[in-house]
PDB file of C-alpha atoms in Angstrom:
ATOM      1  CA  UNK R1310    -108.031   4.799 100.897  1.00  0.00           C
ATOM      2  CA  UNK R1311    -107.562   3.620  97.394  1.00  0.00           C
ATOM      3  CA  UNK R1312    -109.003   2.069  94.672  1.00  0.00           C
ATOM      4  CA  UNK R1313    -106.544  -0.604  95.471  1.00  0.00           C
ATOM      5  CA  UNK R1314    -106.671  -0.892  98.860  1.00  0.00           C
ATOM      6  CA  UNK R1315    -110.571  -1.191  98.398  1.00  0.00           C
ATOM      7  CA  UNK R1316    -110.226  -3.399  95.829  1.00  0.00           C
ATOM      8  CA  UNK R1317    -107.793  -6.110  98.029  1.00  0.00           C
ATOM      9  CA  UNK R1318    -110.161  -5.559 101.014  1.00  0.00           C
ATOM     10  CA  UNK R1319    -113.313  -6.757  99.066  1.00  0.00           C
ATOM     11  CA  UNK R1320    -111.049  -9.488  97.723  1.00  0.00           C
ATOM     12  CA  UNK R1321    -110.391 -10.491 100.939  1.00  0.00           C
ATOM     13  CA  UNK R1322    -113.576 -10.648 102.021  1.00  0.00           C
ATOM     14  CA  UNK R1323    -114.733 -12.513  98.704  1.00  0.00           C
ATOM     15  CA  UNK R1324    -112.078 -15.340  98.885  1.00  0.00           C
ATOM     16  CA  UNK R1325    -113.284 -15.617 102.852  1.00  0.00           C
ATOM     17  CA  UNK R1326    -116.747 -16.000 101.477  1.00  0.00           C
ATOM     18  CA  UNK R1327    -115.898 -18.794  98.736  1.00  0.00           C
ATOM     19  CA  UNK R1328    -113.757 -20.719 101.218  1.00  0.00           C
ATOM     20  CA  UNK R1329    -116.837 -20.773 103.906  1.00  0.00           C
ATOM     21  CA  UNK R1330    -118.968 -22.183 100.923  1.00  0.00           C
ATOM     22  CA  UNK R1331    -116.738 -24.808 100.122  1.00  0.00           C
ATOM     23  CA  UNK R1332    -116.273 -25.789 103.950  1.00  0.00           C
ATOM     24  CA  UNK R1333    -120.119 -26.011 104.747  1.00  0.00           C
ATOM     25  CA  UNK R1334    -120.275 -28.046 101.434  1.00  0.00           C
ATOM     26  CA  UNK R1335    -117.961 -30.203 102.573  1.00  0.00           C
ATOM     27  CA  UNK R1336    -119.311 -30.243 106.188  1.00  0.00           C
ATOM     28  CA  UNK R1337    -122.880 -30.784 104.996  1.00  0.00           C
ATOM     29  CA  UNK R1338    -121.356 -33.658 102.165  1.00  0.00           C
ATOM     30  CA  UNK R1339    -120.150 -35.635 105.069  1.00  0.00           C
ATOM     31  CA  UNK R1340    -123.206 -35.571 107.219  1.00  0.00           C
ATOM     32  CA  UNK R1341    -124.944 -36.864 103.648  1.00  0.00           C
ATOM     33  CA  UNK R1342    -122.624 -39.817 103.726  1.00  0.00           C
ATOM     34  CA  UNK R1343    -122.747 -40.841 107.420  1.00  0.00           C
ATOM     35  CA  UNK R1344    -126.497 -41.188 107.915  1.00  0.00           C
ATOM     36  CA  UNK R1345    -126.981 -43.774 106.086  1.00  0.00           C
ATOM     37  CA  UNK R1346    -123.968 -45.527 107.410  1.00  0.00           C
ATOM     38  CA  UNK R1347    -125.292 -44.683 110.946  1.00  0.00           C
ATOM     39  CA  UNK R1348    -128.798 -46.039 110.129  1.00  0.00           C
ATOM     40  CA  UNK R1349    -127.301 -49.540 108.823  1.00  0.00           C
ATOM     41  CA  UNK R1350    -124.301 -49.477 111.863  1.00  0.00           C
ATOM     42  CA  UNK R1351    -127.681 -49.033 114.351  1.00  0.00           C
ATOM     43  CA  UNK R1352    -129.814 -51.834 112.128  1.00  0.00           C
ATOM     44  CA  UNK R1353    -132.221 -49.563 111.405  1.00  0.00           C
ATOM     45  CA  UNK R1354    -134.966 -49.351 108.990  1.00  0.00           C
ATOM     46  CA  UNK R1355    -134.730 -47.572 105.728  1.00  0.00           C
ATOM     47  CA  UNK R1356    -137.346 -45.604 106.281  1.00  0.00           C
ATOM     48  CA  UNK R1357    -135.566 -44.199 109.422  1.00  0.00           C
ATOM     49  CA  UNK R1358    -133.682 -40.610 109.116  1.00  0.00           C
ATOM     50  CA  UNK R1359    -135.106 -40.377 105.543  1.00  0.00           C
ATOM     51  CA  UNK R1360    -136.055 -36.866 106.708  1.00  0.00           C
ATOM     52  CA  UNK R1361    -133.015 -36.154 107.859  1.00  0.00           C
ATOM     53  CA  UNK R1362    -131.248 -37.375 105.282  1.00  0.00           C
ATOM     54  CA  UNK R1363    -133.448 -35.634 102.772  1.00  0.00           C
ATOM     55  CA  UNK R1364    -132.727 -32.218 104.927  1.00  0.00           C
ATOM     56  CA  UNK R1365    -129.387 -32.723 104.616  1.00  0.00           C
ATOM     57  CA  UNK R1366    -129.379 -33.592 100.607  1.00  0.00           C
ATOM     58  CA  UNK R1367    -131.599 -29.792 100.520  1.00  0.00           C
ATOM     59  CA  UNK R1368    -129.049 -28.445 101.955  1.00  0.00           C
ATOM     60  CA  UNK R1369    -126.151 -29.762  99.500  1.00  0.00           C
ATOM     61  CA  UNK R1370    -128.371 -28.756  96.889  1.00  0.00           C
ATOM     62  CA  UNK R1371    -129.123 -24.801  98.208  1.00  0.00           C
ATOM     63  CA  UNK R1372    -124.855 -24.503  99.287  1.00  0.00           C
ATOM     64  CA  UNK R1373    -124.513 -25.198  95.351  1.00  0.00           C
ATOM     65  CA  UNK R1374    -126.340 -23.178  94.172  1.00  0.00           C
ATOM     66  CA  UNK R1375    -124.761 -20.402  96.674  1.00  0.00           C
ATOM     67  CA  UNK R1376    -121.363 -21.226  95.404  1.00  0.00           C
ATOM     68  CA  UNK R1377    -122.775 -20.896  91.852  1.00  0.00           C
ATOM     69  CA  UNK R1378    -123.780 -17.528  92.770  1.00  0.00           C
ATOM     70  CA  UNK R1379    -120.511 -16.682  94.679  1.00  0.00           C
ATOM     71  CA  UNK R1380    -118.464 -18.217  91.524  1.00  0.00           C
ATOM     72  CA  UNK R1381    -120.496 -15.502  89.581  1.00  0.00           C
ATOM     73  CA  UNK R1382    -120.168 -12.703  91.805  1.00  0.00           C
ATOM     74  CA  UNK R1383    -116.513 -13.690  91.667  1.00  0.00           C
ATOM     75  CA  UNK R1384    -116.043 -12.940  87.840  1.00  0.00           C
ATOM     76  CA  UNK R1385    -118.286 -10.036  88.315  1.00  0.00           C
ATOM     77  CA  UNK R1386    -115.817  -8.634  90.584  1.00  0.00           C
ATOM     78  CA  UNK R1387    -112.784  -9.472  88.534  1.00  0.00           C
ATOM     79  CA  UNK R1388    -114.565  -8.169  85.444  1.00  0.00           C
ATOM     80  CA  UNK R1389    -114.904  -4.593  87.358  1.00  0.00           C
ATOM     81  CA  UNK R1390    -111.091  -5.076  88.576  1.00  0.00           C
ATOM     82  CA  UNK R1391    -110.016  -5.221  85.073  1.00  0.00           C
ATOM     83  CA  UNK R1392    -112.055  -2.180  84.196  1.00  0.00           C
ATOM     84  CA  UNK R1393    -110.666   0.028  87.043  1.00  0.00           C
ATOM     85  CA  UNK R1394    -106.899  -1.108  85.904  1.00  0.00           C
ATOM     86  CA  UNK R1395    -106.781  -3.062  88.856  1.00  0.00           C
ATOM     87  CA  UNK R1396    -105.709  -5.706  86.927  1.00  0.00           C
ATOM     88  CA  UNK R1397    -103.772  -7.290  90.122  1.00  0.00           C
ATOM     89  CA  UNK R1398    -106.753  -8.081  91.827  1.00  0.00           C
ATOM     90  CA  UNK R1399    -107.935 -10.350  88.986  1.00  0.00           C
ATOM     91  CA  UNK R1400    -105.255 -12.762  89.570  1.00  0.00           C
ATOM     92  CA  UNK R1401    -105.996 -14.222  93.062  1.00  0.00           C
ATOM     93  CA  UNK R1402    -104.248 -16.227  95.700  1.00  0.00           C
ATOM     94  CA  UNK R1403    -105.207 -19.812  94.146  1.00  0.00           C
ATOM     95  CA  UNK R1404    -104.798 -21.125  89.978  1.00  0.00           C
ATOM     96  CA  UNK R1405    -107.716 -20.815  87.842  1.00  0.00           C
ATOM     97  CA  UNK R1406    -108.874 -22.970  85.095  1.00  0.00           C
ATOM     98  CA  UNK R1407    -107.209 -20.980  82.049  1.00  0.00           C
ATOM     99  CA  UNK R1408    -104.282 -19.697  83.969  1.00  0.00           C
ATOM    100  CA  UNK R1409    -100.674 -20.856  82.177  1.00  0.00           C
ATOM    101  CA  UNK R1410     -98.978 -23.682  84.331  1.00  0.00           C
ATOM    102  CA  UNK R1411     -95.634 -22.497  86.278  1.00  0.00           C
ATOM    103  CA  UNK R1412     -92.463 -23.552  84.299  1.00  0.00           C
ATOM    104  CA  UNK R1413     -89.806 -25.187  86.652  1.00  0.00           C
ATOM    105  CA  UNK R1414     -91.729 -24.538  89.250  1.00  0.00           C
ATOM    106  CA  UNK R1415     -90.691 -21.356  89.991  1.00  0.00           C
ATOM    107  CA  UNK R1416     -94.038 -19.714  89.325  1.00  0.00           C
ATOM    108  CA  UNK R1417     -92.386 -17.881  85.747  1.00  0.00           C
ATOM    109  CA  UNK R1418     -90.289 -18.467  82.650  1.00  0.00           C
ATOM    110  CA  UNK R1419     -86.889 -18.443  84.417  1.00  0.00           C
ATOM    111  CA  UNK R1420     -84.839 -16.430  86.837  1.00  0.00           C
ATOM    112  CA  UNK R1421     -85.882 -12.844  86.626  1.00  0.00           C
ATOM    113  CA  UNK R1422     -88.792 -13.169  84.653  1.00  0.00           C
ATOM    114  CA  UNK R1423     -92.179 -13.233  86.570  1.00  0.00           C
ATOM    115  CA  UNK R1424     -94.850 -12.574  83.645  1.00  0.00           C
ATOM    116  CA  UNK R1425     -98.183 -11.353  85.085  1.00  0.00           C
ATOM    117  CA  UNK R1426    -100.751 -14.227  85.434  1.00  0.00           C
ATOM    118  CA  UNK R1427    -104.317 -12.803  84.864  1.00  0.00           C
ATOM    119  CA  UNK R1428    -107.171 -15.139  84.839  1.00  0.00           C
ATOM    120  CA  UNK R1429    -108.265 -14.515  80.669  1.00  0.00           C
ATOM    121  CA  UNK R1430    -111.375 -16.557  80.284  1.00  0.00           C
ATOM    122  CA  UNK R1431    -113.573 -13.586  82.351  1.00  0.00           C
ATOM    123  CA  UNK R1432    -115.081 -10.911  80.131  1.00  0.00           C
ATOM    124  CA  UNK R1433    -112.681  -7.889  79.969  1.00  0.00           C
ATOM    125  CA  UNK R1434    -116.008  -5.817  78.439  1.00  0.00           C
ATOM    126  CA  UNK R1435    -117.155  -2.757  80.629  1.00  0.00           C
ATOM    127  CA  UNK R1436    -120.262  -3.896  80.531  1.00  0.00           C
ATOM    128  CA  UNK R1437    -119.882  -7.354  81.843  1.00  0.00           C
ATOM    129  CA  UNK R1438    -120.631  -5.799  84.948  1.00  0.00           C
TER     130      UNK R1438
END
């Protein structure tokens, strides 16, 4: 196995990762704004599901911070890609702030010409890692 082919398996595994984050934030955002739409729909008291409601708020708050920490391990990742020469693998399947805009929509400069799009605001130091 290669560097490479290591390399694309752990980004693989990474986007899968992010994309599970951003799901259960989205999941757990929802519940957040249904309770207290349930509790008024069921003429209940304000003081009833606060618990609930504050679990659920806890649990916005902790899926944060995990994509925080997944958005780091992210650059950490790309940082080591771009030491190895894998250079590829820094790019990823989805734009990133900092990444140039397609022109025409044909994802480079014109017919033929399909300039390598590397996400440049990570550190390129070797020690970044």
């Amino acid at each position: 196995m290669t560097r490479l082919d290591v390399g694309e398996a752990l980004a693989a595994r990474l986007y899968a990762a992010e994309t599970a984050i951003d799901q259960a934030l989205v999941s757990a955002a929802s519940l957040a704004a249904a309770l207290p739409a349930a509790r008024v729909d069921a003429w209940l008291s304000a003081t009833a599901g606060q618990r609930a409601f504050t679990g659920t708020a806890a649990t916005i708050s902790a899926l944060a911070d995990a994509r925080a920490h997944i958005v780091q391990t992210h650059h950490t990742l790309a940082a080591l890609a771009r030491t190895l020469g894998l250079d590829d693998l820094a790019v990823g399947p989805l734009d990133k702030p900092g990444d140039r805009e397609p022109i025409g929509g044909g994802g480079g400069d014109g017919p033929g010409v399909h300039p390598q799009l590397v996400n440049k605001i990570l550190p390129n130091a070797p020690n970044a890692c």
